[in-house]
Amino acid sequence: SLVLPNITFIDYVDDIVRVVEKETAQALEDMFRAAEQDGIILYGMSGYRSYNIQSALYSKNVKSKGKAHAARYSAEAGASEHQTGLAMDVVSSDYKTLRTGFENTEAFKWLQDNCYKYGFILRYPNGKEEITGYAYEPWHYRYVGLPHSETITKNNLTLEEYLKSY
């Protein structure tokens, strides 16, 4: 069931994309709280997206940037991880846009070192585009739960590699 996690969101984000699965919400709350204790202020950007929202987003990307670009950065409706309610786009108080520059922030470094402890993985890592089928997204975190998140992170795997080998 989808619930609203008790985390801070970028203020202009529509309420409809703030929800995630219940277990994911709890893990997000724990992770955001831990980050804050370490002086890192994280913001949620986009969690669950319905088929219709994803369809509109994909169409908008195709129109504005072309089909090839859209296919690398957004999934067609029915194929997005956001539709599972297990993913959240995460940014920070010092970097509030979904751009690769997020990788240069303290928040990203913190997430790299800690997200697995809360059951999350960086879903589309740099250099793994051929495997995931998507461009590098330093902001996109997927809940897989422990111990899976730890195994994936410590072995520098993608979810695809993990599922194939385990």
PDB file of C-alpha atoms in Angstrom:
ATOM      1  CA  SER A   1       0.000   0.000   0.000  1.00  0.00           C
ATOM      2  CA  LEU A   2       1.225   3.474  -0.861  1.00  0.00           C
ATOM      3  CA  VAL A   3       1.920   5.916   1.960  1.00  0.00           C
ATOM      4  CA  LEU A   4       3.373   9.390   2.328  1.00  0.00           C
ATOM      5  CA  PRO A   5       6.831   9.153   3.921  1.00  0.00           C
ATOM      6  CA  ASN A   6       7.595  11.666   6.643  1.00  0.00           C
ATOM      7  CA  ILE A   7      10.518  13.266   4.783  1.00  0.00           C
ATOM      8  CA  THR A   8      11.130  16.711   3.337  1.00  0.00           C
ATOM      9  CA  PHE A   9      10.242  17.149  -0.318  1.00  0.00           C
ATOM     10  CA  ILE A  10      11.198  19.849  -2.787  1.00  0.00           C
ATOM     11  CA  ASP A  11       8.264  22.207  -2.233  1.00  0.00           C
ATOM     12  CA  TYR A  12       6.961  22.356  -5.808  1.00  0.00           C
ATOM     13  CA  VAL A  13       6.680  18.559  -6.102  1.00  0.00           C
ATOM     14  CA  ASP A  14       3.088  17.423  -6.665  1.00  0.00           C
ATOM     15  CA  ASP A  15       1.569  15.447  -3.773  1.00  0.00           C
ATOM     16  CA  ILE A  16       0.640  12.632  -6.136  1.00  0.00           C
ATOM     17  CA  VAL A  17       4.312  11.611  -6.631  1.00  0.00           C
ATOM     18  CA  ARG A  18       5.314  11.865  -2.957  1.00  0.00           C
ATOM     19  CA  VAL A  19       3.975   8.446  -1.984  1.00  0.00           C
ATOM     20  CA  VAL A  20       5.880   5.136  -1.946  1.00  0.00           C
ATOM     21  CA  GLU A  21       5.310   1.600  -0.668  1.00  0.00           C
ATOM     22  CA  LYS A  22       5.011   1.400   3.127  1.00  0.00           C
ATOM     23  CA  GLU A  23       8.328  -0.437   3.730  1.00  0.00           C
ATOM     24  CA  THR A  24      10.130   1.966   1.373  1.00  0.00           C
ATOM     25  CA  ALA A  25       8.628   4.940   3.233  1.00  0.00           C
ATOM     26  CA  GLN A  26       9.954   3.678   6.580  1.00  0.00           C
ATOM     27  CA  ALA A  27      13.418   3.093   5.100  1.00  0.00           C
ATOM     28  CA  LEU A  28      13.420   6.582   3.524  1.00  0.00           C
ATOM     29  CA  GLU A  29      12.487   8.148   6.860  1.00  0.00           C
ATOM     30  CA  ASP A  30      15.331   6.296   8.605  1.00  0.00           C
ATOM     31  CA  MET A  31      17.841   7.214   5.895  1.00  0.00           C
ATOM     32  CA  PHE A  32      16.860  10.899   5.748  1.00  0.00           C
ATOM     33  CA  ARG A  33      17.042  11.114   9.571  1.00  0.00           C
ATOM     34  CA  ALA A  34      20.507   9.523   9.640  1.00  0.00           C
ATOM     35  CA  ALA A  35      21.733  11.886   6.922  1.00  0.00           C
ATOM     36  CA  GLU A  36      20.442  14.863   8.888  1.00  0.00           C
ATOM     37  CA  GLN A  37      22.314  13.669  11.987  1.00  0.00           C
ATOM     38  CA  ASP A  38      25.449  13.784   9.815  1.00  0.00           C
ATOM     39  CA  GLY A  39      24.641  17.317   8.650  1.00  0.00           C
ATOM     40  CA  ILE A  40      23.243  16.295   5.247  1.00  0.00           C
ATOM     41  CA  ILE A  41      19.790  17.589   4.319  1.00  0.00           C
ATOM     42  CA  LEU A  42      18.129  15.333   1.748  1.00  0.00           C
ATOM     43  CA  TYR A  43      14.958  16.091  -0.197  1.00  0.00           C
ATOM     44  CA  GLY A  44      12.587  13.726  -1.936  1.00  0.00           C
ATOM     45  CA  MET A  45      11.760  14.663  -5.508  1.00  0.00           C
ATOM     46  CA  SER A  46       9.665  11.919  -7.076  1.00  0.00           C
ATOM     47  CA  GLY A  47       8.485   8.583  -5.758  1.00  0.00           C
ATOM     48  CA  TYR A  48       5.510   6.674  -7.118  1.00  0.00           C
ATOM     49  CA  ARG A  49       4.282   7.610 -10.578  1.00  0.00           C
ATOM     50  CA  SER A  50       1.091   6.161 -12.002  1.00  0.00           C
ATOM     51  CA  TYR A  51       0.929   4.800 -15.546  1.00  0.00           C
ATOM     52  CA  ASN A  52      -0.737   8.029 -16.714  1.00  0.00           C
ATOM     53  CA  ILE A  53       1.818  10.331 -15.099  1.00  0.00           C
ATOM     54  CA  GLN A  54       4.706   8.277 -16.522  1.00  0.00           C
ATOM     55  CA  SER A  55       3.053   8.268 -19.954  1.00  0.00           C
ATOM     56  CA  ALA A  56       2.736  12.061 -19.913  1.00  0.00           C
ATOM     57  CA  LEU A  57       6.334  12.494 -18.713  1.00  0.00           C
ATOM     58  CA  TYR A  58       7.718  10.190 -21.399  1.00  0.00           C
ATOM     59  CA  SER A  59       5.683  11.909 -24.135  1.00  0.00           C
ATOM     60  CA  LYS A  60       6.866  15.322 -22.958  1.00  0.00           C
ATOM     61  CA  ASN A  61      10.503  14.129 -23.075  1.00  0.00           C
ATOM     62  CA  VAL A  62      10.066  12.662 -26.565  1.00  0.00           C
ATOM     63  CA  LYS A  63       8.525  15.924 -27.773  1.00  0.00           C
ATOM     64  CA  SER A  64      11.156  18.192 -26.255  1.00  0.00           C
ATOM     65  CA  LYS A  65      14.330  16.106 -26.634  1.00  0.00           C
ATOM     66  CA  GLY A  66      13.592  13.343 -29.127  1.00  0.00           C
ATOM     67  CA  LYS A  67      12.947   9.619 -28.775  1.00  0.00           C
ATOM     68  CA  ALA A  68      16.589   8.515 -28.372  1.00  0.00           C
ATOM     69  CA  HIS A  69      17.206  10.931 -25.491  1.00  0.00           C
ATOM     70  CA  ALA A  70      13.877  10.123 -23.855  1.00  0.00           C
ATOM     71  CA  ALA A  71      14.614   6.384 -23.961  1.00  0.00           C
ATOM     72  CA  ARG A  72      17.876   6.899 -22.043  1.00  0.00           C
ATOM     73  CA  TYR A  73      16.411   9.129 -19.348  1.00  0.00           C
ATOM     74  CA  SER A  74      12.827   8.075 -18.872  1.00  0.00           C
ATOM     75  CA  ALA A  75      10.923   4.841 -19.155  1.00  0.00           C
ATOM     76  CA  GLU A  76       7.832   4.294 -21.202  1.00  0.00           C
ATOM     77  CA  ALA A  77       4.649   3.932 -19.197  1.00  0.00           C
ATOM     78  CA  GLY A  78       4.478   0.463 -17.680  1.00  0.00           C
ATOM     79  CA  ALA A  79       8.273   0.118 -17.616  1.00  0.00           C
ATOM     80  CA  SER A  80       9.246   2.676 -14.987  1.00  0.00           C
ATOM     81  CA  GLU A  81      10.594   1.717 -11.584  1.00  0.00           C
ATOM     82  CA  HIS A  82       8.678   4.663 -10.205  1.00  0.00           C
ATOM     83  CA  GLN A  83       5.477   2.709 -10.889  1.00  0.00           C
ATOM     84  CA  THR A  84       6.556   0.095  -8.317  1.00  0.00           C
ATOM     85  CA  GLY A  85       6.546   2.570  -5.420  1.00  0.00           C
ATOM     86  CA  LEU A  86      10.058   1.324  -4.534  1.00  0.00           C
ATOM     87  CA  ALA A  87      12.068   4.216  -5.989  1.00  0.00           C
ATOM     88  CA  MET A  88      12.697   7.804  -4.949  1.00  0.00           C
ATOM     89  CA  ASP A  89      14.596  10.552  -6.696  1.00  0.00           C
ATOM     90  CA  VAL A  90      16.698  12.185  -3.978  1.00  0.00           C
ATOM     91  CA  VAL A  91      18.395  15.596  -4.037  1.00  0.00           C
ATOM     92  CA  SER A  92      19.777  17.826  -1.290  1.00  0.00           C
ATOM     93  CA  SER A  93      19.588  21.267   0.250  1.00  0.00           C
ATOM     94  CA  ASP A  94      22.634  22.349  -1.776  1.00  0.00           C
ATOM     95  CA  TYR A  95      21.652  20.715  -5.101  1.00  0.00           C
ATOM     96  CA  LYS A  96      17.980  20.609  -5.965  1.00  0.00           C
ATOM     97  CA  THR A  97      17.871  19.464  -9.594  1.00  0.00           C
ATOM     98  CA  LEU A  98      18.002  16.079 -11.295  1.00  0.00           C
ATOM     99  CA  ARG A  99      21.342  16.588 -13.021  1.00  0.00           C
ATOM    100  CA  THR A 100      24.567  14.606 -12.891  1.00  0.00           C
ATOM    101  CA  GLY A 101      26.228  17.498 -11.033  1.00  0.00           C
ATOM    102  CA  PHE A 102      24.541  16.029  -7.950  1.00  0.00           C
ATOM    103  CA  GLU A 103      27.453  13.559  -7.864  1.00  0.00           C
ATOM    104  CA  ASN A 104      29.739  16.391  -6.717  1.00  0.00           C
ATOM    105  CA  THR A 105      27.812  17.026  -3.503  1.00  0.00           C
ATOM    106  CA  GLU A 106      28.432  15.909   0.058  1.00  0.00           C
ATOM    107  CA  ALA A 107      24.911  14.474  -0.019  1.00  0.00           C
ATOM    108  CA  PHE A 108      25.784  12.156  -2.907  1.00  0.00           C
ATOM    109  CA  LYS A 109      28.984  11.034  -1.145  1.00  0.00           C
ATOM    110  CA  TRP A 110      26.916  10.325   1.973  1.00  0.00           C
ATOM    111  CA  LEU A 111      24.353   8.341  -0.026  1.00  0.00           C
ATOM    112  CA  GLN A 112      27.134   6.326  -1.693  1.00  0.00           C
ATOM    113  CA  ASP A 113      28.538   5.409   1.716  1.00  0.00           C
ATOM    114  CA  ASN A 114      25.266   4.847   3.538  1.00  0.00           C
ATOM    115  CA  CYS A 115      22.185   4.202   1.383  1.00  0.00           C
ATOM    116  CA  TYR A 116      22.678   0.418   1.417  1.00  0.00           C
ATOM    117  CA  LYS A 117      22.367   0.402   5.227  1.00  0.00           C
ATOM    118  CA  TYR A 118      18.720   1.409   4.756  1.00  0.00           C
ATOM    119  CA  GLY A 119      17.997  -1.060   1.952  1.00  0.00           C
ATOM    120  CA  PHE A 120      18.620   1.300  -0.980  1.00  0.00           C
ATOM    121  CA  ILE A 121      20.862   1.081  -4.022  1.00  0.00           C
ATOM    122  CA  LEU A 122      21.944   3.656  -6.569  1.00  0.00           C
ATOM    123  CA  ARG A 123      19.863   2.169  -9.367  1.00  0.00           C
ATOM    124  CA  TYR A 124      21.572   3.561 -12.490  1.00  0.00           C
ATOM    125  CA  PRO A 125      25.308   3.839 -11.729  1.00  0.00           C
ATOM    126  CA  ASN A 126      27.908   5.552 -13.889  1.00  0.00           C
ATOM    127  CA  GLY A 127      29.597   3.253 -16.407  1.00  0.00           C
ATOM    128  CA  LYS A 128      26.817   0.643 -16.251  1.00  0.00           C
ATOM    129  CA  GLU A 129      24.529   2.157 -18.895  1.00  0.00           C
ATOM    130  CA  GLU A 130      24.925  -0.834 -21.220  1.00  0.00           C
ATOM    131  CA  ILE A 131      23.676  -3.124 -18.458  1.00  0.00           C
ATOM    132  CA  THR A 132      20.819  -1.042 -17.038  1.00  0.00           C
ATOM    133  CA  GLY A 133      19.715   0.454 -20.353  1.00  0.00           C
ATOM    134  CA  TYR A 134      19.519   3.904 -18.751  1.00  0.00           C
ATOM    135  CA  ALA A 135      21.833   6.868 -18.427  1.00  0.00           C
ATOM    136  CA  TYR A 136      23.654   7.516 -15.149  1.00  0.00           C
ATOM    137  CA  GLU A 137      21.272   8.968 -12.543  1.00  0.00           C
ATOM    138  CA  PRO A 138      23.030   9.866  -9.282  1.00  0.00           C
ATOM    139  CA  TRP A 139      19.646  10.844  -7.797  1.00  0.00           C
ATOM    140  CA  HIS A 140      17.633   7.651  -8.399  1.00  0.00           C
ATOM    141  CA  TYR A 141      17.525   5.281  -5.409  1.00  0.00           C
ATOM    142  CA  ARG A 142      15.686   1.965  -5.400  1.00  0.00           C
ATOM    143  CA  TYR A 143      14.611   0.078  -2.323  1.00  0.00           C
ATOM    144  CA  VAL A 144      15.648  -3.604  -2.471  1.00  0.00           C
ATOM    145  CA  GLY A 145      15.988  -4.255   1.271  1.00  0.00           C
ATOM    146  CA  LEU A 146      18.811  -5.732   3.301  1.00  0.00           C
ATOM    147  CA  PRO A 147      20.906  -7.839   2.796  1.00  0.00           C
ATOM    148  CA  HIS A 148      20.435  -7.360  -0.968  1.00  0.00           C
ATOM    149  CA  SER A 149      21.358  -3.666  -0.880  1.00  0.00           C
ATOM    150  CA  GLU A 150      24.605  -4.422   0.938  1.00  0.00           C
ATOM    151  CA  THR A 151      25.637  -7.214  -1.451  1.00  0.00           C
ATOM    152  CA  ILE A 152      24.835  -5.091  -4.507  1.00  0.00           C
ATOM    153  CA  THR A 153      26.675  -2.021  -3.193  1.00  0.00           C
ATOM    154  CA  LYS A 154      29.763  -3.772  -1.782  1.00  0.00           C
ATOM    155  CA  ASN A 155      30.221  -5.723  -5.026  1.00  0.00           C
ATOM    156  CA  ASN A 156      29.564  -2.720  -7.282  1.00  0.00           C
ATOM    157  CA  LEU A 157      26.716  -4.513  -9.056  1.00  0.00           C
ATOM    158  CA  THR A 158      23.603  -3.315 -10.811  1.00  0.00           C
ATOM    159  CA  LEU A 159      20.269  -4.875  -9.924  1.00  0.00           C
ATOM    160  CA  GLU A 160      20.427  -6.705 -13.278  1.00  0.00           C
ATOM    161  CA  GLU A 161      23.840  -8.241 -12.467  1.00  0.00           C
ATOM    162  CA  TYR A 162      22.689  -9.197  -8.991  1.00  0.00           C
ATOM    163  CA  LEU A 163      19.521 -10.896 -10.181  1.00  0.00           C
ATOM    164  CA  LYS A 164      21.456 -12.806 -12.826  1.00  0.00           C
ATOM    165  CA  SER A 165      24.184 -14.050 -10.493  1.00  0.00           C
ATOM    166  CA  TYR A 166      22.315 -14.714  -7.264  1.00  0.00           C
TER     167      TYR A 166
END
